[in-house]
Coordinates of C-alpha atoms in Angstrom, one line a residue:
Chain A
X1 CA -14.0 -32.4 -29.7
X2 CA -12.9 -30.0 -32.0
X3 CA -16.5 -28.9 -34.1
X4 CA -16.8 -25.2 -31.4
X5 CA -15.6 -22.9 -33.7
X6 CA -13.3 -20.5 -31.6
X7 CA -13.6 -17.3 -30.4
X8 CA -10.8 -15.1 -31.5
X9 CA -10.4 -11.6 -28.7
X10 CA -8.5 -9.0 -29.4
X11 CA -5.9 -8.6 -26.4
X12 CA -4.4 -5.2 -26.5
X13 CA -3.5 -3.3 -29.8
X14 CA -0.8 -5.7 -30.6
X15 CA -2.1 -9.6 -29.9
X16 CA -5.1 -11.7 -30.1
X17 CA -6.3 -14.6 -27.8
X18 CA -7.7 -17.5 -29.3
X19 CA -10.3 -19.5 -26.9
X20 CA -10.4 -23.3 -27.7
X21 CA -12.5 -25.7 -26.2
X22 CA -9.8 -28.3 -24.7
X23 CA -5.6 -29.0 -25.5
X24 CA -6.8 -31.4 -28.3
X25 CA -7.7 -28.1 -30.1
X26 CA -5.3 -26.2 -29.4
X27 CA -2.5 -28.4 -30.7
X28 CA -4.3 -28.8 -33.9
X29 CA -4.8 -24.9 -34.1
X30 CA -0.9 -24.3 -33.1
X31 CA 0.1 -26.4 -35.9
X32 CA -2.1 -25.2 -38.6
X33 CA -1.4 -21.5 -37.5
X34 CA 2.5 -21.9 -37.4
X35 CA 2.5 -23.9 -40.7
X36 CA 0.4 -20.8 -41.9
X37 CA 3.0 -18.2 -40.7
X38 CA 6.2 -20.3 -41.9
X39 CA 4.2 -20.6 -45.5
X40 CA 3.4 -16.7 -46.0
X41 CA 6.8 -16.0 -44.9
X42 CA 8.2 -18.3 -47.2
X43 CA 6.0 -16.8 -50.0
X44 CA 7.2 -13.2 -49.4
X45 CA 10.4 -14.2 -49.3
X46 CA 11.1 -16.5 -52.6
X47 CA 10.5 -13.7 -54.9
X48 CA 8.5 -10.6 -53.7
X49 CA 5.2 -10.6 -55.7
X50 CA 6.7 -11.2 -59.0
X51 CA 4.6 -14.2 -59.7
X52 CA 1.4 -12.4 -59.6
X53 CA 0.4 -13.8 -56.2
X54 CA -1.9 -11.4 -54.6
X55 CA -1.0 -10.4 -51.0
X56 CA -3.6 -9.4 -49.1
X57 CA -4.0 -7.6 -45.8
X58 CA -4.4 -11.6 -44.2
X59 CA -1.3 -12.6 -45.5
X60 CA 0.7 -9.7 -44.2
X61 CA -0.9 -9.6 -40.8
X62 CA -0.1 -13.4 -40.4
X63 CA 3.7 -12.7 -41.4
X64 CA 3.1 -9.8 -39.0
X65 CA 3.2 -12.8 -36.1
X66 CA 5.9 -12.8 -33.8
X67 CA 5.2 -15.3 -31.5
X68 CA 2.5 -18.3 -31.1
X69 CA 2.0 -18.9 -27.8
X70 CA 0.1 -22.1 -26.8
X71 CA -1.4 -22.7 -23.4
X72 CA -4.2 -25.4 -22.1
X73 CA -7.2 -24.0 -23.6
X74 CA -6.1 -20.7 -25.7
X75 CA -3.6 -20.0 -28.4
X76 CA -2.1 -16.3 -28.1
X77 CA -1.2 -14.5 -31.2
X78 CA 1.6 -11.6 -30.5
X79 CA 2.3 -9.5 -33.5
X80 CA 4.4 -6.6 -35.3
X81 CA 2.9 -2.8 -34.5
X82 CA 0.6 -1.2 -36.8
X83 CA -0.9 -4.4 -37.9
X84 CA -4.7 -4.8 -38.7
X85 CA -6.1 -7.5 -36.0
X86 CA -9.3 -8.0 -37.6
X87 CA -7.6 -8.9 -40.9
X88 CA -5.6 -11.3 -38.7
X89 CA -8.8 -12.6 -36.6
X90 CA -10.8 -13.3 -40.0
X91 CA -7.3 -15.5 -41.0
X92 CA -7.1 -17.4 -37.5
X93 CA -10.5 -18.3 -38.3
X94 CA -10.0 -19.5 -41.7
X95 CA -7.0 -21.9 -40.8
X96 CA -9.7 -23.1 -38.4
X97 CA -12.0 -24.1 -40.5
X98 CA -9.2 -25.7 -43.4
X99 CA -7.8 -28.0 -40.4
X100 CA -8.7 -31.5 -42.3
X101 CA -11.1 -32.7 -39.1
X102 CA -10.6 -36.2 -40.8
X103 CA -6.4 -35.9 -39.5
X104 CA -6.0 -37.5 -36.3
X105 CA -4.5 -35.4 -33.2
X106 CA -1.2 -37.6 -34.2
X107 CA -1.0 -35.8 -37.5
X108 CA 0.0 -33.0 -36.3
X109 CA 1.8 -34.0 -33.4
X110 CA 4.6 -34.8 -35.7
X111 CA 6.9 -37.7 -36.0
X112 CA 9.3 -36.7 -32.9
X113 CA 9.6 -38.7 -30.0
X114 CA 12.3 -38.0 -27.5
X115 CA 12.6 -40.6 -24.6
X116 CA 13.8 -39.4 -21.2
X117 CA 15.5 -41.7 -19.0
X118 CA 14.3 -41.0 -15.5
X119 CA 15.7 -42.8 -11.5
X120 CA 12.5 -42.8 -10.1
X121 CA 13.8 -42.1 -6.4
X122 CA 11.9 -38.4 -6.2
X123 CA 10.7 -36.6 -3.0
X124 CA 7.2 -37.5 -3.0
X125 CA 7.2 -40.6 -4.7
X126 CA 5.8 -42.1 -1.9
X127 CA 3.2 -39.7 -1.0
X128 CA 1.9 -39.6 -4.7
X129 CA 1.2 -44.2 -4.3
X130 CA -0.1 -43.3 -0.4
X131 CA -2.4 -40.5 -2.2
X132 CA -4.1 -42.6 -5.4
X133 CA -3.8 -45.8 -3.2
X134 CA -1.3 -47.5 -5.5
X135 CA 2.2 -49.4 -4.9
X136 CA 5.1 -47.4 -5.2
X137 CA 6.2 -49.9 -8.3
X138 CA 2.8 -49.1 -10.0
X139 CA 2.9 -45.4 -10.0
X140 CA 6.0 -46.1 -11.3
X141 CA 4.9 -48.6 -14.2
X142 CA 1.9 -46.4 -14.7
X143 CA 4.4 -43.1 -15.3
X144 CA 6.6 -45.2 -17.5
X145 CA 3.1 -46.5 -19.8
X146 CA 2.4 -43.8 -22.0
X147 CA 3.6 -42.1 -24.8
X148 CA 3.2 -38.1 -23.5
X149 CA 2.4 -35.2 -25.6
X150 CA 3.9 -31.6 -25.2
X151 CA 1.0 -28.7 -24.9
X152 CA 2.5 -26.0 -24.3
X153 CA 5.2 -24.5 -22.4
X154 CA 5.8 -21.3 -20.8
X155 CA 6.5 -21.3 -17.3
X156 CA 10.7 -21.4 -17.7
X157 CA 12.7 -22.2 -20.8
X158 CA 12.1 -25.3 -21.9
X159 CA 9.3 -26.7 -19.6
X160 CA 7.0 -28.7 -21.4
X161 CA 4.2 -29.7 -20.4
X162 CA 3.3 -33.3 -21.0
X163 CA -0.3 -34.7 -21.3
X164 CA -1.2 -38.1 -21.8
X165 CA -1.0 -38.8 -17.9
X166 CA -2.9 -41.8 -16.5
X167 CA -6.0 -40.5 -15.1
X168 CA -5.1 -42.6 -12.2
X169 CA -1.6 -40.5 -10.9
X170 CA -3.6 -37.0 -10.9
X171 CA -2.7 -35.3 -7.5
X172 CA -3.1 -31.8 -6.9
X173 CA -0.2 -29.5 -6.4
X174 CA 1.6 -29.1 -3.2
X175 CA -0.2 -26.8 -1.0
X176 CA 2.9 -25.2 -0.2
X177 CA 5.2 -24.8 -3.1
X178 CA 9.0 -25.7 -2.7
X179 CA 11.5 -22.8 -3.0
X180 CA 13.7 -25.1 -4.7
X181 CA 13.1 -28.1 -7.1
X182 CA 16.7 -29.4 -8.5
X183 CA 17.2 -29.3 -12.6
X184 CA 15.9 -32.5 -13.8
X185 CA 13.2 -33.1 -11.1
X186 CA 10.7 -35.3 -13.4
X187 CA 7.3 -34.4 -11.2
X188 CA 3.1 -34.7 -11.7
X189 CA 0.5 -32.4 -11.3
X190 CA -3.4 -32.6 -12.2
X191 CA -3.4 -34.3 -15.5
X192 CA 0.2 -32.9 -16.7
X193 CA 3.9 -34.2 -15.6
X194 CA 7.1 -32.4 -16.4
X195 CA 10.6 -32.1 -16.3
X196 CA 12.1 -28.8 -15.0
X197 CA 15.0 -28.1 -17.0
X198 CA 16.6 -25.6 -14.5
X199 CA 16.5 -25.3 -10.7
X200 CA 13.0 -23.3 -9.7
X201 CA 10.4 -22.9 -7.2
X202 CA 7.5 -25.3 -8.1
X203 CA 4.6 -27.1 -6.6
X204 CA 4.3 -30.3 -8.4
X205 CA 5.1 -33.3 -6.8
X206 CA 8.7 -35.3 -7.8
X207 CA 8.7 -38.5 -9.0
X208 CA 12.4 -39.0 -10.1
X209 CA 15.1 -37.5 -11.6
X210 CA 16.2 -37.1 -15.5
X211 CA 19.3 -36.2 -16.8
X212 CA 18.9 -34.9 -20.0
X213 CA 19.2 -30.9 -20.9
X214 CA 15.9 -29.9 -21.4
X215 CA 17.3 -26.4 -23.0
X216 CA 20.6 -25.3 -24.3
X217 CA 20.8 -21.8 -26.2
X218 CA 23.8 -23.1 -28.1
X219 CA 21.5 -26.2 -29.4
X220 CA 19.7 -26.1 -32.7
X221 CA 17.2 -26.1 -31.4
X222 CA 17.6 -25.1 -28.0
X223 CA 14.1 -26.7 -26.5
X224 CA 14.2 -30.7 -26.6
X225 CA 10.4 -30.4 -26.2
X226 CA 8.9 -27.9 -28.0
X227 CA 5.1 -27.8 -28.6
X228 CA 3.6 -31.0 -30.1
X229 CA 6.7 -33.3 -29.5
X230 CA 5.6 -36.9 -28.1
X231 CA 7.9 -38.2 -25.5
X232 CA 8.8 -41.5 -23.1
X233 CA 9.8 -42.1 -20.2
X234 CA 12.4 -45.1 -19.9
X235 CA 13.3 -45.8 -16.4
X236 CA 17.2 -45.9 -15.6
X237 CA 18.6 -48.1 -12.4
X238 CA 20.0 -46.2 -9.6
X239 CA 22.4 -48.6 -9.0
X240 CA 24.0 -49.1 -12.6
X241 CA 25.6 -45.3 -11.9
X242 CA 26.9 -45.6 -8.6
X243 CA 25.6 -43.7 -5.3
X244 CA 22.6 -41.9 -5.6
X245 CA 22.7 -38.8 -2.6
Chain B
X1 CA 39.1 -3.0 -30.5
X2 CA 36.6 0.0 -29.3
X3 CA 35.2 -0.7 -25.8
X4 CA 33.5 0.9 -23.1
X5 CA 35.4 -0.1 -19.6
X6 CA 32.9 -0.5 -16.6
X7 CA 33.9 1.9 -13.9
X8 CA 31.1 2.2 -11.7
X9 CA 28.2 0.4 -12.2
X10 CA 25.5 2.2 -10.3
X11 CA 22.5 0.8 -8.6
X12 CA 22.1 -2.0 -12.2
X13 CA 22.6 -1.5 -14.9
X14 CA 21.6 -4.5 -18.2
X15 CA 22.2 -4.7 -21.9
X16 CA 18.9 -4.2 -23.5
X17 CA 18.1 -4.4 -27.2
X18 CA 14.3 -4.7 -28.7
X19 CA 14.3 -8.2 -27.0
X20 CA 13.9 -11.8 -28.0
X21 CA 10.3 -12.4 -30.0
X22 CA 10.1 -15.8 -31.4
X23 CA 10.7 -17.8 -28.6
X24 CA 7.9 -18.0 -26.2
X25 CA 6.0 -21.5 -27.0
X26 CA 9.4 -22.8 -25.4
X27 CA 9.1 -20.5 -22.3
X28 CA 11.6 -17.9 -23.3
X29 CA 9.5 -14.2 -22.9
X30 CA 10.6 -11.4 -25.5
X31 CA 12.2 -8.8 -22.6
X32 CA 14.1 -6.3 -23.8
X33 CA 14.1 -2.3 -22.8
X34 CA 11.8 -1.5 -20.4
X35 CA 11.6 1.9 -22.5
X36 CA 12.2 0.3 -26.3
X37 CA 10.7 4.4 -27.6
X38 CA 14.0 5.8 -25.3
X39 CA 16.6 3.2 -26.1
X40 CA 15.0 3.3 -30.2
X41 CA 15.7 7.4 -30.0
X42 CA 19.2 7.2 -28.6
X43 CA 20.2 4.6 -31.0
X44 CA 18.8 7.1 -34.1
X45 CA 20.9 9.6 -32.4
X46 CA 24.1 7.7 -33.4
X47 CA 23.0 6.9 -36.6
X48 CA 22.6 2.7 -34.9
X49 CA 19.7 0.8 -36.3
X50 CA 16.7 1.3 -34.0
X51 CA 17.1 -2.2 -32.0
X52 CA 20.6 -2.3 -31.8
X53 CA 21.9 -3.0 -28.2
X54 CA 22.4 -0.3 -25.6
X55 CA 23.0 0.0 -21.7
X56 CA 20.1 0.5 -19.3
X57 CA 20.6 2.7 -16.7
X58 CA 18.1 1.8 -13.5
X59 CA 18.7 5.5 -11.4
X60 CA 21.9 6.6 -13.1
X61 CA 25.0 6.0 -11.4
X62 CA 27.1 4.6 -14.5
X63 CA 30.5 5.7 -15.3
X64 CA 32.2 4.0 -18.3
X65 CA 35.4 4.7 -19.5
X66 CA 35.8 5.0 -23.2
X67 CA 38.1 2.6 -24.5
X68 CA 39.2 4.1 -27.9
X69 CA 37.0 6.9 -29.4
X70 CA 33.2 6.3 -29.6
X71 CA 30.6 8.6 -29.8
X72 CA 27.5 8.2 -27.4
X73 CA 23.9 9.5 -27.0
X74 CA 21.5 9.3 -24.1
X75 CA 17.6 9.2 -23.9
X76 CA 14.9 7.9 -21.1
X77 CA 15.1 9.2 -17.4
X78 CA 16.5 12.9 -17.7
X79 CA 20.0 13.1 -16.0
X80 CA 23.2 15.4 -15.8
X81 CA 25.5 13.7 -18.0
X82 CA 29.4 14.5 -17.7
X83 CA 32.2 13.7 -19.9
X84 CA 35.4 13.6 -17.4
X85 CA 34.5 17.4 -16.2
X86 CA 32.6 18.5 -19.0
X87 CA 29.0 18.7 -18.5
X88 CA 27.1 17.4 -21.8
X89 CA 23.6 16.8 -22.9
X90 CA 21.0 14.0 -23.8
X91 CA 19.4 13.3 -26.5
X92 CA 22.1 14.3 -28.7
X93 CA 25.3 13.0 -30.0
X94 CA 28.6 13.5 -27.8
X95 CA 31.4 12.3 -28.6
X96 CA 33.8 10.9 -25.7
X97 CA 37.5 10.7 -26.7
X98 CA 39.8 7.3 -25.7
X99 CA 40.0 7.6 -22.1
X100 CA 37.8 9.5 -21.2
X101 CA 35.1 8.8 -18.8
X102 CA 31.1 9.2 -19.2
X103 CA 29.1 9.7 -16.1
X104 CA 25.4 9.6 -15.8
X105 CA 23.8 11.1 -12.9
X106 CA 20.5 10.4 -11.0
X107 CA 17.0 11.2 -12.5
X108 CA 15.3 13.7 -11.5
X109 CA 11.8 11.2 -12.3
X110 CA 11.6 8.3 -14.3
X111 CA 13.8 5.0 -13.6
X112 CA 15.4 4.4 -16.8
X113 CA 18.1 6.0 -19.1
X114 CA 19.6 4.5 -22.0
X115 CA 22.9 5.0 -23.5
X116 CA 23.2 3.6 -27.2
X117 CA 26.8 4.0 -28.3
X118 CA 27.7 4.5 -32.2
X119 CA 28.4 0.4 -33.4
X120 CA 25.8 -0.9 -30.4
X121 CA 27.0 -2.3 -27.4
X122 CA 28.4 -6.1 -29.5
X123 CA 28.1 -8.9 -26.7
X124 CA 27.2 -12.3 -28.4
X125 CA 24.0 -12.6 -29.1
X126 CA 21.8 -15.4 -27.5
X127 CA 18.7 -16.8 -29.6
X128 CA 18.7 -13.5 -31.6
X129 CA 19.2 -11.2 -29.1
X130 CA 21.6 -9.5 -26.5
X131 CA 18.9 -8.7 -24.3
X132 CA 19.5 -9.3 -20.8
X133 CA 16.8 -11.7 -19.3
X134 CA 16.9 -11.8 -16.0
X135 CA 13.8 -14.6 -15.0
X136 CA 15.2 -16.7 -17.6
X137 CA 18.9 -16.4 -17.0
X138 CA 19.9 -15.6 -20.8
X139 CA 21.6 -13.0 -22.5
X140 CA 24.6 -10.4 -20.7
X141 CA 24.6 -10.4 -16.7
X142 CA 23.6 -7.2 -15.2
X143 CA 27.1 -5.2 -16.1
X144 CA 30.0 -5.2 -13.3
X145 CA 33.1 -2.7 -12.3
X146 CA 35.4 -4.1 -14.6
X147 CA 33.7 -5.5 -17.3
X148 CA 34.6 -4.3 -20.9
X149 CA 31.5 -4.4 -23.4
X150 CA 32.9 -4.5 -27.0
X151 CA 31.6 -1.7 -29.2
X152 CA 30.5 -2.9 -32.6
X153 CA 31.7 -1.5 -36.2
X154 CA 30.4 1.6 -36.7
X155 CA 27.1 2.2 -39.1
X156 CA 27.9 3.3 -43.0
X157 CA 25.7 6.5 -41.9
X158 CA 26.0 9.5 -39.9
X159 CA 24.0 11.1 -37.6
X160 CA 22.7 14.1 -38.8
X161 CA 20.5 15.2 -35.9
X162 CA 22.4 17.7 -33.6
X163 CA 19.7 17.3 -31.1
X164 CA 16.3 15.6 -30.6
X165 CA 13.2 17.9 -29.3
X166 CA 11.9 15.4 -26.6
X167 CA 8.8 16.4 -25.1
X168 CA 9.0 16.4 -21.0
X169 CA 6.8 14.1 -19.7
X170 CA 3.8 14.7 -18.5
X171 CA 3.3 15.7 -14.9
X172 CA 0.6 13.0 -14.3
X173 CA 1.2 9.2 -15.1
X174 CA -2.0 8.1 -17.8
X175 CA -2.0 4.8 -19.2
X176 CA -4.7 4.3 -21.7
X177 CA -5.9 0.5 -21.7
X178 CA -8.2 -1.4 -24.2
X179 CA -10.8 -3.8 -22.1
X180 CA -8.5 -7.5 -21.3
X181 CA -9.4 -10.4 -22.7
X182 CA -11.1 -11.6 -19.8
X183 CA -13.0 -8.4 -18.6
X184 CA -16.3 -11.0 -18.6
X185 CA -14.4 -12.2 -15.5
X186 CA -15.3 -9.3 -13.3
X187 CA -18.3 -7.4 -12.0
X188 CA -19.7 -4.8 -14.7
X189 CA -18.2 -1.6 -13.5
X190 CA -14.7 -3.1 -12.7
X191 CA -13.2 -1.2 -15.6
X192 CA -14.7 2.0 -14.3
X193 CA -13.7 1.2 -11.3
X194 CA -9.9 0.6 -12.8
X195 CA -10.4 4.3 -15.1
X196 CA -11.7 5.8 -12.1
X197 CA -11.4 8.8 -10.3
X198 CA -9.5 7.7 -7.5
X199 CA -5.5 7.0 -8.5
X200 CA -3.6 3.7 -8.2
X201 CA 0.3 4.2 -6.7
X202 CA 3.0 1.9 -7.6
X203 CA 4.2 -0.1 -5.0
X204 CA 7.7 -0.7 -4.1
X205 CA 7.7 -4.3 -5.3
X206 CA 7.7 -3.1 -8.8
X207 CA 10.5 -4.6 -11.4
X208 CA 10.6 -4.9 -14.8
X209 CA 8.3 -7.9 -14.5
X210 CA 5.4 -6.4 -13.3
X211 CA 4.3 -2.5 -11.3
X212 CA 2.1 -3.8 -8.5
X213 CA -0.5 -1.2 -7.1
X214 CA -2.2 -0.3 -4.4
X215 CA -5.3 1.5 -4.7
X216 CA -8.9 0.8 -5.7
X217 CA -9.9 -3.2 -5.6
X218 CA -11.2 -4.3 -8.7
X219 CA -13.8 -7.1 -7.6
X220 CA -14.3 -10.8 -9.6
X221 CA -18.1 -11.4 -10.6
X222 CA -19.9 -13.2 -8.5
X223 CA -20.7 -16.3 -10.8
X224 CA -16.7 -16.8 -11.5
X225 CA -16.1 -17.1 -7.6
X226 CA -13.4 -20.4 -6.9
X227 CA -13.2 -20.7 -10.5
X228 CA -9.8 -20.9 -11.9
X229 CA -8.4 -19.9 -15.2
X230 CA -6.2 -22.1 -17.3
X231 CA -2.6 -20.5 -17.6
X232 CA -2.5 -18.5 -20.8
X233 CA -0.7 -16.3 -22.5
X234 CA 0.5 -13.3 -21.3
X235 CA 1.4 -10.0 -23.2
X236 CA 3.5 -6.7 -21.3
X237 CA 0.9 -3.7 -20.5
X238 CA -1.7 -6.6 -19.2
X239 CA -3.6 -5.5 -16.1
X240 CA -4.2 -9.0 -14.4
X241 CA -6.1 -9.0 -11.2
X242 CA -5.0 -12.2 -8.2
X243 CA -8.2 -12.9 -6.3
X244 CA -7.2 -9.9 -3.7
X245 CA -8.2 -7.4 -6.1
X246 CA -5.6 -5.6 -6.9
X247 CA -3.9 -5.0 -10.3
X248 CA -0.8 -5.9 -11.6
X249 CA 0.8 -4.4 -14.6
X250 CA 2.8 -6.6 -16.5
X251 CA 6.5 -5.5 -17.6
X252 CA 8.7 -6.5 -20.4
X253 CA 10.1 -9.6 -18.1
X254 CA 6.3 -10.9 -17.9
X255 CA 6.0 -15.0 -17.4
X256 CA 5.2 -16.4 -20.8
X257 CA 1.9 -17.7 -19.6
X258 CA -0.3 -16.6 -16.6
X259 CA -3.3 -17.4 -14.1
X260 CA -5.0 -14.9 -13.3
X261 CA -7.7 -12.9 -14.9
X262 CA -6.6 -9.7 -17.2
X263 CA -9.5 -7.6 -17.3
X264 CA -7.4 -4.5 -19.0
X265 CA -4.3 -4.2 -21.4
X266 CA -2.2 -1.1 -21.7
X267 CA -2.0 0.6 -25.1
X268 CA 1.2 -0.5 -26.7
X269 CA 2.2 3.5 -27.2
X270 CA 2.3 3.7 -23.4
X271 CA 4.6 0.8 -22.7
X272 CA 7.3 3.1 -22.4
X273 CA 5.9 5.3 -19.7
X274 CA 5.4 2.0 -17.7
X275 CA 8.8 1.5 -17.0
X276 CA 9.3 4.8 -15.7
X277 CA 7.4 4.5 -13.6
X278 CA 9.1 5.2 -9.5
X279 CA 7.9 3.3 -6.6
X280 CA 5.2 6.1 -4.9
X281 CA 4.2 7.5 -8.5
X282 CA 0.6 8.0 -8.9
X283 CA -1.0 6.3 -11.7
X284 CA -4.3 6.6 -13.7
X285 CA -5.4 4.6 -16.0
X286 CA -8.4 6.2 -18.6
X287 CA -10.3 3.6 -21.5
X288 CA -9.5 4.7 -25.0

């Protein structure tokens, strides 16, 4: 799974893209890279150098990182100005290869699981059981199963998006995307389900509803689900809150 | 407290610091000044520190009425700049007395002019910043007749530049790009096709998200045909290319991650220059 070492491109004079070989990589490499980063600031910033500790042009350029941005098969690396990228390549590399290949996925994942309670009432509910040939109350049941995994966010504040899908609920996007999804619209696509914490256009196909704020600037922190958070679905009753519109 | 009443807000006008880094594995981009070099040399100007936040000012129009004393400078698009009646200049220090009004006036070329005033424009700040973010929906709305933006303390130091040599832009629009990360996407000569001889123009639907062009197509190789790229990471100055071929030039308000192929990435020197950039501009791009 993870034994392709990656290939590290330089992506204009100020970030580099890391190529992974699938999202099981790419968490492990998010992890060990932000662990990385908070660790050489946190060195720099106890007491300069006075302890002796050498600081090299690595451990500058990865302080130099400004933002770690996960996606499905890539890890971007966006950085001060001025810094030296192929000190900072030869690093990425090197966190690669001290990721313990022993640690399960879970190991980095991290401890947090946020459950979501979710009506499943959504738009296409019923297309998504006509279109993988299952009951309505098992697509359902087979959304509610699994414990999800974030991978990576991106396309609004706050989306997350969750793998751990049951092969079996895959359906490709709407051919036509909506103008409008409502805030909370819990929804599937290819092997990844979501919640969209704001009203947006989209093209995956609604399931339900959840109420919970997905992102709130004047939360610490504000994303409920950042990268590597494990989630659950719990199904609520339309009934037990009165009328559903 | 200082303040700078909203008179007139002309065409838009948005708070704009150096943006929001840090945030973008939860979706939120980094946006900030579309010019960062002209809002960084106004804010020197007044003595600010580099990223403090300033006003944006898309094809002039502003008038703000000084609420107490401040003292203001002006880089980016080149305008006429009036205090009340009194023509002043940019890129220098003026300082506007309690009442009176500032008023910017249209570019001659360029989009953008930035007004820092001395203490930085002091709206809350949201996740670090008070940047406004349009796509995302954080930070300041675009600013309104009426509105009264608090002006911060004022820095320890003084200015002590009377006025800044700027160098006129250049006549012709160059951005210098670095081969994308997916340039293995396309056909062999796709970036000379891209640094060719033949100009791009930008297109009206241009915004601080992305300059759209029309001009050469740059072509996908044959063997990636119906393939499709994961979404990945996107960074301001890519050149990403939709499966019609033609380039797109990614602003400071870029979508965290992307789908499409980048086969170039603007220099980070020229971000400035790319939002300047009018609507009908020619534009040529050159490797290097």
């Amino acid at each position: 799974m993870t034994g392709t070492r990656p290939v590290v491109r330089p992506y204009g004079d100020e970030a580099l893209l890391v190529d992974l070989p699938d999202l099981a990589a790419v968490r492990l490499l998010d992890a060990a890279l932000t662990a990385a980063i908070a660790g050489a600031r946190a060195v720099a910033s106890a007491d300069g150098h006075a302890d002796g500790h050498a600081d090299g042009p690595a451990d500058a350029s990865v302080r130099a990182v400004l933002d770690v941005v996960p996606a499905a098969r890539t890890v971007l690396l966006r950085t001060r100005p001025g810094v030296d990228l192929t000190a900072l390549a030869a690093r990425v590399l090197q966190v690669w290869d001290g990721i313990d290949r022993g640690a399960d996925i879970e190991a980095v994942t991290g401890p947090r699981l946020v459950e979501l309670p979710v009506r499943y009432d959504g738009a296409d509910l019923r297309e998504v059981a006509d279109l993988v040939d299952l009951s309505v109350e098992e697509v359902v049941a087979r959304h509610l199963a699994p414990e999800y995994t974030v991978a990576f966010g991106g396309f609004m504040p706050g989306f997350a998006y969750l793998t751990g899908l049951d092969p079996r609920l895959r359906v490709p996007r709407l051919a036509t995307p909506r103008e409008r999804v409502p805030a909370g619209a819990v929804a599937v696509a290819d092997e990844f389900s979501a919640v969209y914490p704001a009203a947006s256009p989209g093209g995956w196909r609604l399931l339900g509803r959840c109420p919970t704020v997905l992102f709130d600037v004047d939360r610490e922190p504000p994303a409920l689900l950042p990268p590597g958070s494990r989630v659950r679905f719990v199904a609520v009753d339309d009934r037990v809150e009165g009328a559903a519109p | 407290m200082t303040a700078l009443e909203v008179v007139e807000p002309g065409l838009r006008t948005l708070v704009q610091d150096a943006g929001r880094p840090g945030w973008a594995h939860v979706g939120v981009g980094r946006s900030g000044a579309a010019d960062l070099d002209a809002l960084r040399l106004a804010n020197r100007l007044v003595a600010n520190p580099q990223d403090a936040a300033g006003l944006e000012v898309l094809l002039g129009g502003l008038r703000l009425r000084a609420l107490g004393p401040v003292t203001v400078a002006l880089a980016g698009a080149p305008v006429a700049v009036w205090v009340d009646r009194v023509r002043v200049g940019m890129h220098a220090p003026v300082e506007v007395s309690e009442g009176a009004v500032l008023r910017v006036g249209a570019p001659v070329r360029g989009l953008r002019t930035y007004v820092a005033v001395r203490g930085g424009v002091a709206v809350p700040e949201v996740l670090g910043s008070r940047s406004t973010d349009l796509p995302a929906g954080l930070g300041p709305s675009p600013v309104r007749v009426g509105d009264v933006l608090p002006v911060g303390p004022s820095p320890a130091s003084l200015p002590f530049v009377d006025v800044a040599a700027v160098r006129p832009r250049a006549d012709e629009a160059v951005l210098p790009v670095l081969p994308g990360p997916r340039a293995d996407w396309f056909v062999e000569d796709a970036l000379a096709v891209l640094c060719g001889a033949v100009r791009y123009q930008v297109t009206p639907a241009s915004d601080r998200v992305a300059l759209r062009l029309e001009g050469p197509v740059v072509r996908r190789a044959p063997r990636t045909a119906g393939r499709e790229l994961p979404s990945e990471g996107l960074v301001p100055g890519a050149v990403q290319v939709p499966p019609d071929g033609r380039p797109v030039v990614f602003g400071v308000d870029h979508p965290v991650t992307g789908g499409y192929p980048v086969v170039a990435v603007v220099r980070s020197c020229a971000l400035g220059l790319l939002g300047q950039l009018r609507p009908g501009e020619p534009v040529r791009f050159v490797r290097g």
